[in-house]
XYZ file of C-alpha atoms in Angstrom:
264
model
C 12.122 -22.074 3.192
C 12.462 -18.997 0.994
C 15.752 -16.951 1.839
C 15.014 -13.224 0.854
C 17.300 -10.047 0.544
C 15.342 -6.927 0.644
C 16.402 -3.914 -1.059
C 14.981 -1.118 0.892
C 15.674 2.703 0.135
C 18.171 4.292 2.356
C 16.797 7.119 4.280
C 18.844 10.195 4.538
C 18.732 13.247 6.629
C 20.181 15.727 4.207
C 18.440 18.988 4.017
C 15.746 19.322 1.365
C 16.397 22.907 0.745
C 18.902 22.375 -2.248
C 16.130 20.560 -4.060
C 13.329 22.420 -2.996
C 10.703 20.988 -0.621
C 9.710 17.165 -0.951
C 6.528 15.110 -0.968
C 4.946 14.030 2.429
C 3.815 10.393 1.745
C 1.520 8.828 4.305
C 0.491 5.425 4.477
C -2.714 4.669 6.496
C -3.002 1.197 7.727
C -5.671 -0.524 9.936
C -3.207 -0.727 12.697
C -0.397 1.809 11.762
C 0.153 5.272 10.347
C 3.513 5.686 8.640
C 4.903 8.855 7.117
C 8.199 10.184 5.635
C 9.096 12.821 3.220
C 10.431 11.845 -0.188
C 11.853 13.399 -3.385
C 10.805 13.239 -6.800
C 12.043 9.757 -7.422
C 10.576 8.237 -4.254
C 13.731 8.207 -2.234
C 13.258 9.086 1.502
C 14.706 12.402 2.810
C 14.194 11.577 6.436
C 13.630 8.529 8.699
C 9.976 7.029 8.663
C 7.855 7.826 11.678
C 5.062 5.674 12.841
C 2.424 5.694 15.331
C -0.526 3.117 16.028
C -3.692 3.973 14.224
C -6.524 5.313 16.734
C -9.458 3.429 17.329
C -12.008 4.544 16.795
C -10.765 6.636 14.113
C -13.336 9.034 12.800
C -11.958 11.571 10.325
C -11.274 14.343 12.631
C -9.253 12.200 14.873
C -7.277 10.561 12.152
C -6.454 13.600 10.628
C -5.095 14.990 13.890
C -3.142 11.921 14.366
C -1.314 12.469 10.933
C -0.975 16.368 11.821
C 0.982 15.266 14.966
C 2.641 12.362 13.343
C 4.304 14.332 10.751
C 5.371 17.242 12.854
C 9.086 16.259 13.112
C 9.409 15.714 9.458
C 11.509 18.258 7.110
C 9.706 20.561 4.667
C 7.331 19.298 1.914
C 5.169 21.066 -0.528
C 2.687 18.222 -1.534
C 1.053 15.317 0.383
C 0.159 11.915 -1.019
C -2.002 9.582 0.950
C -2.747 5.799 0.685
C -6.053 4.930 2.529
C -7.253 1.317 3.438
C -10.435 1.470 1.388
C -11.920 2.289 -1.951
C -11.272 5.992 -2.823
C -12.509 8.262 -6.018
C -11.267 11.601 -6.742
C -9.742 11.813 -3.346
C -13.145 10.776 -1.521
C -13.490 7.859 0.733
C -16.230 5.185 -0.521
C -15.337 2.452 1.862
C -13.289 2.217 5.135
C -13.924 -1.498 6.551
C -10.955 -1.068 9.151
C -11.808 2.488 10.066
C -15.445 2.818 10.067
C -17.941 2.723 7.186
C -20.430 4.923 8.227
C -18.337 7.786 9.558
C -16.049 7.536 6.555
C -18.372 7.207 3.395
C -18.338 10.231 1.319
C -15.257 12.028 3.211
C -13.375 14.289 0.992
C -10.007 13.181 3.035
C -7.527 15.427 0.576
C -9.773 18.456 1.625
C -9.465 17.703 5.359
C -5.745 17.171 5.244
C -5.207 20.271 3.143
C -7.052 22.295 5.581
C -5.080 20.979 8.503
C -1.522 20.787 6.766
C -1.823 23.576 4.345
C -0.808 21.934 1.390
C -2.256 20.166 -1.805
C -3.341 16.567 -1.071
C -3.988 13.606 -3.337
C -5.497 10.346 -1.808
C -5.544 6.737 -3.399
C -6.250 3.432 -2.039
C -3.162 2.091 -0.156
C -2.551 -0.931 -2.240
C -2.569 1.502 -5.347
C -0.007 3.635 -3.591
C 2.207 0.846 -3.145
C 1.823 -0.234 -6.596
C 2.721 3.191 -7.838
C 6.017 2.627 -6.308
C 7.080 -0.661 -7.924
C 5.284 -1.113 -11.319
C 7.253 -0.918 -14.357
C 4.683 0.507 -16.585
C 4.183 -2.017 -19.113
C 1.499 -4.406 -19.972
C -1.096 -5.442 -17.189
C 0.287 -5.131 -13.608
C -1.499 -6.110 -10.553
C -0.680 -5.623 -6.637
C -1.754 -7.604 -3.764
C -1.133 -6.518 -0.324
C -1.105 -8.749 2.610
C -1.618 -6.860 5.924
C -4.432 -6.093 8.296
C -6.644 -7.147 5.339
C -5.989 -7.941 1.258
C -5.549 -4.868 -0.633
C -5.419 -4.485 -4.745
C -4.516 -2.444 -7.199
C -4.362 -2.772 -11.000
C -2.608 -0.843 -13.759
C -2.357 -0.908 -17.553
C 0.739 0.242 -19.244
C 1.473 2.369 -16.120
C -2.170 3.750 -15.589
C -4.039 3.373 -12.746
C -7.353 1.430 -13.420
C -10.559 1.968 -11.758
C -10.322 0.698 -8.141
C -11.739 -3.075 -7.823
C -12.343 -3.382 -3.755
C -11.647 -7.372 -3.917
C -11.104 -7.294 -0.247
C -14.798 -7.260 0.288
C -15.558 -9.708 -2.281
C -16.322 -13.395 -1.189
C -13.637 -15.697 -1.942
C -14.377 -18.748 0.141
C -18.044 -19.532 1.470
C -19.077 -16.486 3.190
C -15.395 -15.384 3.932
C -14.060 -12.079 1.825
C -10.636 -11.887 0.858
C -9.770 -9.661 4.264
C -11.270 -12.436 6.145
C -9.469 -15.283 4.158
C -5.858 -13.944 3.888
C -5.839 -10.906 6.218
C -3.799 -10.712 9.746
C -6.604 -12.472 11.564
C -6.876 -15.241 9.269
C -3.036 -15.596 9.524
C -3.286 -15.658 13.059
C -6.200 -18.427 13.390
C -4.986 -20.630 10.735
C -1.171 -20.224 11.050
C 1.526 -19.520 8.355
C 1.293 -23.043 6.420
C -2.286 -22.982 5.906
C -2.211 -19.337 5.245
C 0.328 -19.678 2.384
C -2.104 -22.123 0.920
C -5.072 -19.654 1.079
C -2.614 -16.923 -0.547
C -1.675 -19.296 -3.351
C -5.595 -19.617 -3.952
C -5.911 -16.173 -4.039
C -2.953 -15.598 -6.431
C -4.429 -18.210 -8.722
C -7.975 -16.372 -8.664
C -6.328 -13.215 -9.459
C -4.474 -14.855 -12.453
C -7.815 -16.217 -13.801
C -9.597 -13.099 -13.308
C -7.135 -10.521 -14.823
C -4.639 -12.528 -16.705
C -1.938 -10.138 -15.363
C 1.588 -9.777 -17.008
C 3.081 -9.262 -13.496
C 1.853 -9.551 -10.086
C 3.548 -7.763 -7.154
C 2.803 -9.041 -3.732
C 3.398 -6.338 -0.788
C 2.159 -5.456 2.541
C 3.631 -6.281 5.974
C 2.772 -10.025 5.878
C 4.384 -10.439 2.438
C 7.590 -11.309 4.048
C 5.628 -14.590 5.467
C 5.277 -16.069 1.808
C 7.204 -19.307 1.499
C 5.692 -20.892 -1.714
C 7.576 -21.123 -5.107
C 6.977 -17.786 -7.074
C 7.154 -17.824 -11.092
C 9.376 -15.202 -12.505
C 5.952 -12.980 -13.307
C 5.540 -12.559 -9.428
C 7.550 -10.310 -7.237
C 7.509 -9.943 -3.582
C 8.038 -6.095 -2.718
C 8.987 -4.078 0.264
C 6.248 -2.482 2.480
C 8.252 0.793 2.302
C 6.780 1.210 -1.130
C 3.441 2.398 0.683
C 5.145 5.767 1.249
C 7.063 5.986 -1.897
C 4.319 5.621 -4.398
C 3.517 9.221 -3.384
C 6.276 10.571 -6.201
C 4.389 8.788 -9.010
C 0.955 10.114 -7.720
C 2.121 13.369 -8.249
C 3.290 12.771 -11.581
C 6.966 13.270 -10.307
C 10.055 11.890 -12.123
C 9.898 8.096 -11.556
C 12.680 7.284 -14.075
C 15.162 6.704 -11.148
C 12.696 4.972 -8.806
C 14.167 2.929 -5.965
C 13.826 -0.728 -6.029
C 11.450 -2.371 -3.734
C 11.791 -6.004 -5.133
C 12.478 -8.936 -2.521
C 14.501 -11.610 -4.139
C 13.405 -15.087 -3.168
C 15.976 -17.773 -3.702
C 14.311 -21.420 -3.227
C 16.148 -24.166 -1.328
């Protein structure tokens, strides 16, 4: 069994006026919506707020849920959103957990800007998490384990075109989402699920020859197999903190989200 100590960013309720408004980071998940205001280094300036993701969740319902969620947060002047699906130029291409038909082609950034009055950028949620943890050297890959299975790939710190591996077959007729997502974990148990995650990691390595792999998402804490030095477990908090890098803010003093795993 792996023992882990997690280095999480310490939230603070210090007023943001001295440094100016911050960045509103929003992590949209299949089961929960999370948000906080961060500074240019990705440090949280307020306690994170969370509500359950509404279902069904068409664009208007989701945007209104976001607006209500962020009401108690301090001032911000930009918005960064991680969305669980393929995103291109702020526009949703796929939304496997929220409804493909109602979301395809929706400019989520424009809808949120119209509702909250601040400029908005949207990327895939795994990519948002990756932006918070990558070192910017070589080929880096992030794999997120939550409701589904998310991925993001970066080359020398630059975000590559999105690969929607979550909907790609990995075993028989099972996609990555169905193979290592939350429902699979519940169905097969942690031991068999870990073996499946190991298989996915091996496939990703053969496919990309990454220099470093980061494993995040809410279920990454359940990973128990031995990890080589070029694989790092990361905190799920990064799903919000990546908003600083998405906006090109200073990332030189980014908070660490690594999870150390001392094997016994």
